[in-house]
Short mmCIF file of N, CA and C in Angstrom, two decimals:
data_model
loop_
_atom_site.label_atom_id
_atom_site.label_comp_id
_atom_site.label_asym_id
_atom_site.label_seq_id
_atom_site.Cartn_x
_atom_site.Cartn_y
_atom_site.Cartn_z
N MET U 1 15.05 22.93 -1.53
CA MET U 1 14.53 23.16 -0.20
C MET U 1 13.16 23.83 -0.28
N ALA U 2 12.25 23.33 0.49
CA ALA U 2 10.91 23.89 0.55
C ALA U 2 10.72 24.51 1.94
N THR U 3 9.69 25.33 2.07
CA THR U 3 9.36 25.90 3.37
C THR U 3 7.99 25.38 3.79
N THR U 4 7.56 25.78 4.97
CA THR U 4 6.25 25.33 5.46
C THR U 4 5.11 25.88 4.60
N ALA U 5 5.36 26.94 3.86
CA ALA U 5 4.32 27.48 2.97
C ALA U 5 4.08 26.56 1.77
N ASP U 6 5.06 25.70 1.44
CA ASP U 6 4.96 24.80 0.30
C ASP U 6 4.33 23.44 0.65
N ILE U 7 4.02 23.22 1.92
CA ILE U 7 3.50 21.92 2.36
C ILE U 7 2.16 21.63 1.69
N LYS U 8 2.03 20.38 1.21
CA LYS U 8 0.77 19.90 0.65
C LYS U 8 0.66 18.41 0.92
N ASN U 9 -0.56 17.88 0.86
CA ASN U 9 -0.77 16.45 1.09
C ASN U 9 -0.04 15.63 0.03
N GLY U 10 0.61 14.53 0.48
CA GLY U 10 1.33 13.66 -0.44
C GLY U 10 2.78 14.05 -0.63
N MET U 11 3.18 15.22 -0.15
CA MET U 11 4.57 15.67 -0.27
C MET U 11 5.46 14.76 0.57
N CYS U 12 6.64 14.44 0.06
CA CYS U 12 7.58 13.57 0.77
C CYS U 12 8.75 14.43 1.25
N ILE U 13 9.09 14.30 2.54
CA ILE U 13 10.19 15.08 3.11
C ILE U 13 11.14 14.17 3.87
N LYS U 14 12.38 14.64 4.02
CA LYS U 14 13.35 13.95 4.86
C LYS U 14 13.25 14.58 6.24
N PHE U 15 12.97 13.75 7.25
CA PHE U 15 12.74 14.24 8.60
C PHE U 15 13.22 13.20 9.60
N ASN U 16 13.99 13.60 10.58
CA ASN U 16 14.52 12.68 11.61
C ASN U 16 15.20 11.46 11.00
N ASN U 17 16.05 11.66 10.01
CA ASN U 17 16.80 10.58 9.34
C ASN U 17 15.90 9.53 8.70
N GLY U 18 14.71 9.92 8.25
CA GLY U 18 13.81 9.01 7.56
C GLY U 18 13.01 9.76 6.52
N LEU U 19 12.33 9.02 5.66
CA LEU U 19 11.47 9.63 4.65
C LEU U 19 10.03 9.56 5.12
N TYR U 20 9.34 10.69 5.06
CA TYR U 20 7.96 10.77 5.52
C TYR U 20 7.10 11.45 4.45
N THR U 21 5.87 10.96 4.29
CA THR U 21 4.91 11.64 3.43
C THR U 21 3.92 12.36 4.33
N ILE U 22 3.46 13.52 3.88
CA ILE U 22 2.52 14.31 4.65
C ILE U 22 1.11 13.81 4.36
N ILE U 23 0.42 13.35 5.41
CA ILE U 23 -0.94 12.85 5.28
C ILE U 23 -1.93 14.01 5.35
N GLU U 24 -1.76 14.84 6.36
CA GLU U 24 -2.62 16.02 6.48
C GLU U 24 -1.85 17.12 7.20
N PHE U 25 -2.25 18.35 6.96
CA PHE U 25 -1.59 19.49 7.58
C PHE U 25 -2.61 20.58 7.85
N LEU U 26 -2.24 21.49 8.76
CA LEU U 26 -3.11 22.60 9.11
C LEU U 26 -2.26 23.81 9.47
N HIS U 27 -2.41 24.89 8.72
CA HIS U 27 -1.74 26.15 9.04
C HIS U 27 -2.52 26.80 10.17
N VAL U 28 -1.83 27.15 11.25
CA VAL U 28 -2.49 27.74 12.41
C VAL U 28 -1.86 29.11 12.68
N LYS U 29 -2.70 30.13 12.77
CA LYS U 29 -2.25 31.49 13.11
C LYS U 29 -2.99 31.87 14.38
N PRO U 30 -2.36 31.60 15.54
CA PRO U 30 -3.04 31.96 16.79
C PRO U 30 -3.11 33.48 16.95
N GLY U 31 -3.97 33.93 17.81
CA GLY U 31 -4.10 35.37 18.05
C GLY U 31 -2.85 35.96 18.66
N LYS U 32 -2.12 35.16 19.39
CA LYS U 32 -0.91 35.63 20.05
C LYS U 32 0.22 34.66 19.71
N GLY U 33 1.35 35.16 19.28
CA GLY U 33 2.49 34.32 18.96
C GLY U 33 2.62 34.06 17.47
N PRO U 34 3.69 33.36 17.08
CA PRO U 34 3.95 33.12 15.66
C PRO U 34 3.06 32.01 15.09
N ALA U 35 2.92 32.01 13.78
CA ALA U 35 2.14 30.97 13.09
C ALA U 35 2.94 29.67 13.08
N PHE U 36 2.23 28.56 12.93
CA PHE U 36 2.88 27.25 12.84
C PHE U 36 2.04 26.33 11.98
N VAL U 37 2.63 25.19 11.62
CA VAL U 37 1.95 24.20 10.79
C VAL U 37 1.93 22.88 11.56
N ARG U 38 0.72 22.37 11.81
CA ARG U 38 0.55 21.09 12.49
C ARG U 38 0.38 20.02 11.40
N THR U 39 1.20 18.94 11.47
CA THR U 39 1.17 17.93 10.41
C THR U 39 1.05 16.52 10.99
N LYS U 40 0.54 15.61 10.14
CA LYS U 40 0.60 14.17 10.40
C LYS U 40 1.49 13.60 9.31
N LEU U 41 2.50 12.86 9.71
CA LEU U 41 3.49 12.31 8.79
C LEU U 41 3.49 10.80 8.85
N ARG U 42 3.60 10.13 7.69
CA ARG U 42 3.69 8.67 7.64
C ARG U 42 5.08 8.28 7.17
N ASN U 43 5.75 7.43 7.96
CA ASN U 43 7.06 6.93 7.59
C ASN U 43 6.91 6.03 6.36
N VAL U 44 7.69 6.30 5.33
CA VAL U 44 7.57 5.57 4.06
C VAL U 44 7.96 4.11 4.23
N GLN U 45 9.01 3.83 5.01
CA GLN U 45 9.48 2.45 5.16
C GLN U 45 8.61 1.63 6.11
N THR U 46 8.22 2.20 7.26
CA THR U 46 7.51 1.42 8.27
C THR U 46 6.00 1.61 8.25
N GLY U 47 5.52 2.73 7.71
CA GLY U 47 4.10 3.00 7.68
C GLY U 47 3.58 3.63 8.97
N ARG U 48 4.47 3.84 9.94
CA ARG U 48 4.08 4.44 11.22
C ARG U 48 3.71 5.91 11.05
N VAL U 49 2.65 6.35 11.70
CA VAL U 49 2.18 7.73 11.60
C VAL U 49 2.57 8.50 12.86
N ILE U 50 3.17 9.68 12.65
CA ILE U 50 3.53 10.54 13.78
C ILE U 50 2.95 11.93 13.53
N GLU U 51 2.83 12.70 14.60
CA GLU U 51 2.39 14.09 14.48
C GLU U 51 3.57 14.98 14.78
N ASN U 52 3.69 16.10 14.07
CA ASN U 52 4.76 17.05 14.31
C ASN U 52 4.27 18.46 14.00
N THR U 53 4.82 19.42 14.73
CA THR U 53 4.49 20.82 14.52
C THR U 53 5.74 21.55 14.04
N PHE U 54 5.62 22.23 12.90
CA PHE U 54 6.72 23.02 12.35
C PHE U 54 6.41 24.50 12.56
N SER U 55 7.41 25.28 12.97
CA SER U 55 7.25 26.73 13.05
C SER U 55 7.13 27.27 11.63
N SER U 56 6.42 28.37 11.49
CA SER U 56 6.23 28.97 10.17
C SER U 56 7.57 29.42 9.60
N GLY U 57 7.81 29.12 8.32
CA GLY U 57 9.03 29.54 7.64
C GLY U 57 10.17 28.56 7.75
N VAL U 58 10.01 27.44 8.44
CA VAL U 58 11.08 26.44 8.58
C VAL U 58 11.36 25.81 7.23
N LYS U 59 12.63 25.58 6.93
CA LYS U 59 13.02 24.94 5.69
C LYS U 59 12.87 23.43 5.84
N LEU U 60 12.28 22.79 4.83
CA LEU U 60 12.10 21.34 4.80
C LEU U 60 12.86 20.76 3.63
N ASP U 61 13.44 19.58 3.84
CA ASP U 61 14.20 18.90 2.79
C ASP U 61 13.24 18.02 2.00
N GLU U 62 12.74 18.52 0.86
CA GLU U 62 11.77 17.79 0.05
C GLU U 62 12.47 16.69 -0.74
N VAL U 63 11.85 15.52 -0.80
CA VAL U 63 12.40 14.38 -1.52
C VAL U 63 11.46 14.07 -2.68
N ARG U 64 12.03 13.84 -3.84
CA ARG U 64 11.22 13.53 -5.01
C ARG U 64 11.05 12.02 -5.11
N ILE U 65 9.79 11.58 -5.11
CA ILE U 65 9.50 10.15 -5.27
C ILE U 65 8.61 9.96 -6.48
N GLU U 66 8.71 8.79 -7.09
CA GLU U 66 7.91 8.48 -8.27
C GLU U 66 7.22 7.14 -8.06
N LYS U 67 6.03 7.01 -8.64
CA LYS U 67 5.32 5.72 -8.66
C LYS U 67 5.39 5.19 -10.07
N ARG U 68 5.87 3.97 -10.20
CA ARG U 68 5.99 3.34 -11.52
C ARG U 68 5.25 2.01 -11.52
N PRO U 69 4.58 1.68 -12.63
CA PRO U 69 3.87 0.39 -12.69
C PRO U 69 4.86 -0.76 -12.97
N PHE U 70 4.76 -1.80 -12.17
CA PHE U 70 5.57 -3.00 -12.35
C PHE U 70 4.64 -4.20 -12.40
N GLN U 71 5.06 -5.25 -13.10
CA GLN U 71 4.28 -6.48 -13.20
C GLN U 71 5.00 -7.57 -12.41
N TYR U 72 4.24 -8.29 -11.57
CA TYR U 72 4.81 -9.38 -10.78
C TYR U 72 5.04 -10.59 -11.68
N LEU U 73 6.25 -11.15 -11.63
CA LEU U 73 6.60 -12.29 -12.46
C LEU U 73 6.61 -13.60 -11.67
N TYR U 74 7.49 -13.70 -10.66
CA TYR U 74 7.62 -14.94 -9.89
C TYR U 74 8.37 -14.66 -8.59
N LYS U 75 8.35 -15.67 -7.70
CA LYS U 75 9.06 -15.59 -6.42
C LYS U 75 10.18 -16.62 -6.41
N ASP U 76 11.34 -16.21 -5.92
CA ASP U 76 12.45 -17.14 -5.73
C ASP U 76 13.13 -16.84 -4.41
N ASP U 77 14.32 -17.45 -4.17
CA ASP U 77 14.99 -17.25 -2.88
C ASP U 77 15.52 -15.82 -2.69
N MET U 78 15.61 -15.03 -3.76
CA MET U 78 16.07 -13.64 -3.66
C MET U 78 14.93 -12.70 -3.27
N GLY U 79 13.69 -13.11 -3.46
CA GLY U 79 12.54 -12.27 -3.15
C GLY U 79 11.50 -12.37 -4.25
N TYR U 80 10.71 -11.33 -4.38
CA TYR U 80 9.66 -11.27 -5.39
C TYR U 80 10.19 -10.50 -6.59
N ASN U 81 10.09 -11.10 -7.77
CA ASN U 81 10.64 -10.50 -8.98
C ASN U 81 9.56 -9.79 -9.78
N PHE U 82 9.87 -8.55 -10.16
CA PHE U 82 8.96 -7.69 -10.90
C PHE U 82 9.64 -7.19 -12.16
N MET U 83 8.81 -6.79 -13.14
CA MET U 83 9.34 -6.23 -14.38
C MET U 83 8.75 -4.84 -14.59
N ASN U 84 9.62 -3.88 -14.90
CA ASN U 84 9.19 -2.54 -15.24
C ASN U 84 8.57 -2.60 -16.63
N ASN U 85 7.33 -2.16 -16.79
CA ASN U 85 6.63 -2.27 -18.07
C ASN U 85 7.13 -1.30 -19.11
N GLU U 86 7.89 -0.28 -18.72
CA GLU U 86 8.40 0.69 -19.69
C GLU U 86 9.78 0.28 -20.21
N THR U 87 10.66 -0.20 -19.31
CA THR U 87 12.03 -0.53 -19.72
C THR U 87 12.28 -2.03 -19.81
N TYR U 88 11.34 -2.84 -19.36
CA TYR U 88 11.44 -4.31 -19.32
C TYR U 88 12.60 -4.77 -18.42
N GLU U 89 13.04 -3.92 -17.53
CA GLU U 89 14.08 -4.27 -16.57
C GLU U 89 13.44 -5.06 -15.43
N GLN U 90 14.14 -6.11 -14.95
CA GLN U 90 13.62 -6.92 -13.86
C GLN U 90 14.33 -6.58 -12.56
N VAL U 91 13.54 -6.46 -11.47
CA VAL U 91 14.09 -6.18 -10.15
C VAL U 91 13.50 -7.15 -9.15
N SER U 92 14.24 -7.38 -8.08
CA SER U 92 13.78 -8.23 -6.99
C SER U 92 13.46 -7.34 -5.79
N ILE U 93 12.30 -7.55 -5.18
CA ILE U 93 11.87 -6.75 -4.04
C ILE U 93 11.62 -7.68 -2.86
N ALA U 94 12.13 -7.29 -1.69
CA ALA U 94 11.95 -8.10 -0.48
C ALA U 94 10.49 -8.11 -0.04
N LYS U 95 10.08 -9.18 0.62
CA LYS U 95 8.70 -9.35 1.07
C LYS U 95 8.25 -8.22 1.99
N GLU U 96 9.15 -7.72 2.84
CA GLU U 96 8.82 -6.68 3.81
C GLU U 96 8.44 -5.36 3.15
N LEU U 97 8.86 -5.14 1.90
CA LEU U 97 8.60 -3.88 1.21
C LEU U 97 7.32 -3.91 0.38
N ILE U 98 6.59 -5.03 0.38
CA ILE U 98 5.39 -5.15 -0.44
C ILE U 98 4.16 -5.16 0.46
N ASN U 99 3.27 -4.18 0.27
CA ASN U 99 2.03 -4.11 1.04
C ASN U 99 1.00 -5.04 0.41
N GLY U 100 0.42 -5.96 1.21
CA GLY U 100 -0.58 -6.89 0.71
C GLY U 100 0.01 -8.06 -0.06
N VAL U 101 1.22 -8.48 0.30
CA VAL U 101 1.94 -9.53 -0.45
C VAL U 101 1.19 -10.86 -0.48
N ASP U 102 0.35 -11.14 0.51
CA ASP U 102 -0.37 -12.41 0.56
C ASP U 102 -1.38 -12.57 -0.57
N PHE U 103 -1.76 -11.47 -1.22
CA PHE U 103 -2.77 -11.52 -2.27
C PHE U 103 -2.16 -11.27 -3.65
N LEU U 104 -0.85 -11.44 -3.77
CA LEU U 104 -0.14 -11.20 -5.02
C LEU U 104 -0.08 -12.48 -5.85
N LYS U 105 -0.53 -12.40 -7.12
CA LYS U 105 -0.44 -13.55 -8.00
C LYS U 105 0.29 -13.14 -9.28
N GLU U 106 0.82 -14.12 -9.98
CA GLU U 106 1.61 -13.85 -11.18
C GLU U 106 0.82 -13.05 -12.20
N GLY U 107 1.48 -12.01 -12.75
CA GLY U 107 0.87 -11.17 -13.76
C GLY U 107 0.19 -9.93 -13.19
N ASP U 108 0.05 -9.84 -11.86
CA ASP U 108 -0.59 -8.67 -11.25
C ASP U 108 0.27 -7.42 -11.42
N MET U 109 -0.40 -6.29 -11.56
CA MET U 109 0.28 -5.00 -11.65
C MET U 109 0.31 -4.37 -10.27
N VAL U 110 1.47 -3.80 -9.91
CA VAL U 110 1.62 -3.10 -8.63
C VAL U 110 2.26 -1.75 -8.90
N ASP U 111 2.04 -0.81 -7.97
CA ASP U 111 2.69 0.49 -8.04
C ASP U 111 3.92 0.44 -7.14
N VAL U 112 5.09 0.66 -7.72
CA VAL U 112 6.34 0.66 -6.96
C VAL U 112 6.76 2.10 -6.76
N THR U 113 6.95 2.49 -5.49
CA THR U 113 7.38 3.84 -5.16
C THR U 113 8.90 3.86 -5.08
N ILE U 114 9.49 4.77 -5.87
CA ILE U 114 10.94 4.82 -6.02
C ILE U 114 11.45 6.20 -5.63
N HIS U 115 12.57 6.23 -4.88
CA HIS U 115 13.26 7.48 -4.56
C HIS U 115 13.91 7.94 -5.87
N ALA U 116 13.44 9.04 -6.44
CA ALA U 116 13.84 9.46 -7.78
C ALA U 116 15.32 9.84 -7.88
N ASP U 117 15.90 10.40 -6.82
CA ASP U 117 17.29 10.85 -6.88
C ASP U 117 18.27 9.68 -6.83
N THR U 118 18.02 8.70 -5.96
CA THR U 118 18.95 7.56 -5.82
C THR U 118 18.48 6.34 -6.59
N ASP U 119 17.25 6.37 -7.13
CA ASP U 119 16.66 5.27 -7.88
C ASP U 119 16.56 3.98 -7.05
N THR U 120 16.30 4.13 -5.76
CA THR U 120 16.12 2.96 -4.89
C THR U 120 14.63 2.73 -4.64
N ILE U 121 14.26 1.47 -4.49
CA ILE U 121 12.87 1.11 -4.27
C ILE U 121 12.54 1.29 -2.80
N LEU U 122 11.47 2.06 -2.52
CA LEU U 122 11.04 2.30 -1.15
C LEU U 122 10.00 1.27 -0.71
N PHE U 123 8.96 1.06 -1.52
CA PHE U 123 7.95 0.04 -1.22
C PHE U 123 7.09 -0.19 -2.46
N ALA U 124 6.34 -1.29 -2.43
CA ALA U 124 5.42 -1.62 -3.53
C ALA U 124 4.05 -1.87 -2.91
N GLU U 125 3.00 -1.44 -3.61
CA GLU U 125 1.67 -1.67 -3.09
C GLU U 125 0.74 -2.17 -4.18
N LEU U 126 -0.10 -3.13 -3.80
CA LEU U 126 -1.10 -3.69 -4.69
C LEU U 126 -2.26 -2.72 -4.81
N PRO U 127 -3.16 -2.94 -5.77
CA PRO U 127 -4.38 -2.12 -5.83
C PRO U 127 -5.18 -2.29 -4.53
N ILE U 128 -6.13 -1.41 -4.30
CA ILE U 128 -6.93 -1.42 -3.07
C ILE U 128 -7.67 -2.75 -2.90
N ALA U 129 -8.16 -3.30 -4.00
CA ALA U 129 -8.88 -4.58 -3.95
C ALA U 129 -8.46 -5.45 -5.14
N VAL U 130 -8.41 -6.76 -4.91
CA VAL U 130 -8.07 -7.70 -5.98
C VAL U 130 -9.16 -8.77 -6.06
N VAL U 131 -9.32 -9.35 -7.25
CA VAL U 131 -10.29 -10.42 -7.45
C VAL U 131 -9.52 -11.74 -7.44
N LEU U 132 -9.93 -12.65 -6.55
CA LEU U 132 -9.27 -13.94 -6.41
C LEU U 132 -10.31 -15.05 -6.43
N GLU U 133 -9.87 -16.23 -6.87
CA GLU U 133 -10.76 -17.39 -6.91
C GLU U 133 -10.60 -18.19 -5.63
N VAL U 134 -11.71 -18.65 -5.07
CA VAL U 134 -11.69 -19.48 -3.87
C VAL U 134 -11.31 -20.90 -4.30
N THR U 135 -10.21 -21.43 -3.74
CA THR U 135 -9.78 -22.78 -4.10
C THR U 135 -10.34 -23.83 -3.14
N TYR U 136 -10.60 -23.42 -1.89
CA TYR U 136 -11.23 -24.38 -0.96
C TYR U 136 -12.00 -23.63 0.12
N THR U 137 -13.18 -24.11 0.40
CA THR U 137 -13.98 -23.68 1.54
C THR U 137 -15.03 -24.75 1.80
N GLU U 138 -15.52 -24.78 3.01
CA GLU U 138 -16.59 -25.72 3.33
C GLU U 138 -17.82 -25.35 2.49
N PRO U 139 -18.59 -26.33 2.04
CA PRO U 139 -19.76 -26.01 1.21
C PRO U 139 -20.79 -25.19 1.96
N GLY U 140 -21.41 -24.26 1.24
CA GLY U 140 -22.45 -23.43 1.82
C GLY U 140 -23.82 -24.07 1.64
N LEU U 141 -24.75 -23.66 2.45
CA LEU U 141 -26.10 -24.19 2.36
C LEU U 141 -27.02 -23.14 1.76
N LYS U 142 -28.03 -23.58 1.05
CA LYS U 142 -28.99 -22.67 0.44
C LYS U 142 -29.74 -21.92 1.55
N GLY U 143 -29.81 -20.62 1.41
CA GLY U 143 -30.52 -19.81 2.40
C GLY U 143 -29.62 -19.25 3.49
N ASP U 144 -28.31 -19.48 3.41
CA ASP U 144 -27.39 -18.97 4.43
C ASP U 144 -26.96 -17.53 4.14
N THR U 145 -27.88 -16.68 3.78
CA THR U 145 -27.52 -15.30 3.44
C THR U 145 -28.00 -14.31 4.48
N ALA U 146 -28.79 -14.73 5.43
CA ALA U 146 -29.40 -13.79 6.37
C ALA U 146 -28.51 -13.47 7.56
N THR U 147 -27.55 -14.34 7.87
CA THR U 147 -26.72 -14.12 9.06
C THR U 147 -25.40 -13.47 8.68
N ASN U 148 -24.72 -12.95 9.68
CA ASN U 148 -23.42 -12.34 9.49
C ASN U 148 -22.28 -13.30 9.80
N THR U 149 -22.54 -14.59 9.78
CA THR U 149 -21.55 -15.59 10.11
C THR U 149 -20.54 -15.72 8.98
N LEU U 150 -19.25 -15.86 9.35
CA LEU U 150 -18.18 -16.00 8.36
C LEU U 150 -17.50 -17.35 8.53
N LYS U 151 -16.93 -17.83 7.42
CA LYS U 151 -16.18 -19.09 7.45
C LYS U 151 -14.85 -18.86 6.73
N PRO U 152 -13.82 -19.65 7.05
CA PRO U 152 -12.53 -19.48 6.36
C PRO U 152 -12.57 -20.04 4.94
N ALA U 153 -11.89 -19.35 4.04
CA ALA U 153 -11.78 -19.81 2.66
C ALA U 153 -10.35 -19.58 2.19
N THR U 154 -9.79 -20.56 1.48
CA THR U 154 -8.46 -20.41 0.92
C THR U 154 -8.60 -19.92 -0.52
N VAL U 155 -7.83 -18.87 -0.86
CA VAL U 155 -7.89 -18.31 -2.21
C VAL U 155 -6.69 -18.81 -3.01
N GLU U 156 -6.66 -18.49 -4.30
CA GLU U 156 -5.65 -19.04 -5.21
C GLU U 156 -4.21 -18.67 -4.85
N THR U 157 -3.98 -17.63 -4.05
CA THR U 157 -2.62 -17.27 -3.65
C THR U 157 -2.17 -18.03 -2.41
N GLY U 158 -3.09 -18.77 -1.78
CA GLY U 158 -2.76 -19.53 -0.58
C GLY U 158 -3.17 -18.82 0.70
N ALA U 159 -3.62 -17.59 0.61
CA ALA U 159 -4.04 -16.84 1.78
C ALA U 159 -5.42 -17.31 2.22
N THR U 160 -5.71 -17.12 3.51
CA THR U 160 -7.02 -17.47 4.06
C THR U 160 -7.81 -16.20 4.33
N VAL U 161 -9.06 -16.18 3.85
CA VAL U 161 -9.94 -15.03 3.98
C VAL U 161 -11.23 -15.49 4.62
N LYS U 162 -11.78 -14.69 5.54
CA LYS U 162 -13.08 -14.99 6.14
C LYS U 162 -14.16 -14.51 5.17
N VAL U 163 -15.05 -15.43 4.76
CA VAL U 163 -16.09 -15.12 3.78
C VAL U 163 -17.46 -15.51 4.33
N PRO U 164 -18.55 -14.95 3.77
CA PRO U 164 -19.90 -15.36 4.19
C PRO U 164 -20.17 -16.82 3.85
N LEU U 165 -21.19 -17.38 4.48
CA LEU U 165 -21.51 -18.80 4.32
C LEU U 165 -21.92 -19.19 2.91
N PHE U 166 -22.44 -18.26 2.10
CA PHE U 166 -22.93 -18.62 0.77
C PHE U 166 -21.82 -18.73 -0.28
N ILE U 167 -20.58 -18.39 0.05
CA ILE U 167 -19.46 -18.51 -0.90
C ILE U 167 -19.03 -19.97 -0.98
N ASN U 168 -18.82 -20.45 -2.21
CA ASN U 168 -18.43 -21.83 -2.45
C ASN U 168 -17.09 -21.89 -3.16
N THR U 169 -16.50 -23.08 -3.22
CA THR U 169 -15.26 -23.31 -3.96
C THR U 169 -15.51 -22.99 -5.43
N GLY U 170 -14.57 -22.23 -6.05
CA GLY U 170 -14.70 -21.85 -7.45
C GLY U 170 -15.26 -20.45 -7.64
N ASP U 171 -15.88 -19.87 -6.61
CA ASP U 171 -16.40 -18.50 -6.72
C ASP U 171 -15.24 -17.51 -6.77
N LYS U 172 -15.47 -16.41 -7.44
CA LYS U 172 -14.49 -15.33 -7.46
C LYS U 172 -14.96 -14.26 -6.50
N ILE U 173 -14.04 -13.81 -5.63
CA ILE U 173 -14.40 -12.81 -4.63
C ILE U 173 -13.44 -11.62 -4.72
N LYS U 174 -13.92 -10.46 -4.26
CA LYS U 174 -13.08 -9.26 -4.20
C LYS U 174 -12.59 -9.13 -2.76
N VAL U 175 -11.25 -8.97 -2.61
CA VAL U 175 -10.62 -8.94 -1.30
C VAL U 175 -9.86 -7.62 -1.14
N SER U 176 -9.96 -7.00 0.03
CA SER U 176 -9.19 -5.79 0.34
C SER U 176 -7.75 -6.18 0.61
N THR U 177 -6.79 -5.54 -0.06
CA THR U 177 -5.38 -5.87 0.15
C THR U 177 -4.83 -5.21 1.41
N ALA U 178 -5.52 -4.20 1.93
CA ALA U 178 -5.04 -3.51 3.12
C ALA U 178 -5.13 -4.40 4.36
N ASP U 179 -6.28 -5.06 4.54
CA ASP U 179 -6.46 -5.86 5.75
C ASP U 179 -6.92 -7.29 5.48
N GLY U 180 -7.06 -7.66 4.21
CA GLY U 180 -7.41 -9.04 3.86
C GLY U 180 -8.85 -9.41 4.14
N THR U 181 -9.75 -8.44 4.11
CA THR U 181 -11.16 -8.74 4.37
C THR U 181 -11.93 -8.94 3.07
N TYR U 182 -12.97 -9.74 3.15
CA TYR U 182 -13.87 -9.99 2.03
C TYR U 182 -14.68 -8.73 1.78
N LEU U 183 -14.77 -8.31 0.49
CA LEU U 183 -15.56 -7.13 0.15
C LEU U 183 -16.88 -7.51 -0.51
N GLU U 184 -16.81 -8.34 -1.57
CA GLU U 184 -18.01 -8.75 -2.28
C GLU U 184 -17.70 -9.90 -3.22
N ARG U 185 -18.74 -10.51 -3.73
CA ARG U 185 -18.58 -11.54 -4.76
C ARG U 185 -18.29 -10.82 -6.07
N ALA U 186 -17.28 -11.28 -6.79
CA ALA U 186 -16.92 -10.63 -8.06
C ALA U 186 -17.93 -10.98 -9.13
N LYS U 187 -18.17 -10.02 -10.01
CA LYS U 187 -19.14 -10.21 -11.06
C LYS U 187 -18.48 -10.71 -12.32
#
């Protein structure tokens, strides 16, 4: 059991029958009345952010979570199959638990967040940006670099990304896994 004095960013707690990580917190000592802690909490399963205020000294149920590297192997009717690089154990993870699943290709490394006490998988997340090859897009014209116009491009995972006009089929691009936006041409 932890108290409000132990709160720090990234800490995971059990709150309202769910698991939440603390995004930010602020200890407040008003001139009149007791101290309190104002927090922003993110639900681990849904990603929803809520705000909550804890009175000073309240006991919190801290949950131990671990991030482990897993390698994506293949997809089948059971879900997406990953291998733990330390134990070589294979696990299947549902599509809903993977952040940025549209940009996942075979052999990619992901961080899987696991509830350490029960050894259950909470969610998996790809790196912030991935490099993918454009498999199809309309041909670009020379000199189309001055405008902010975007065109659709299909990448090797089958996802569609809006890219600038100068990107052609076969180019490698860097894509944000959070929102699927084009970042830059890969070098």
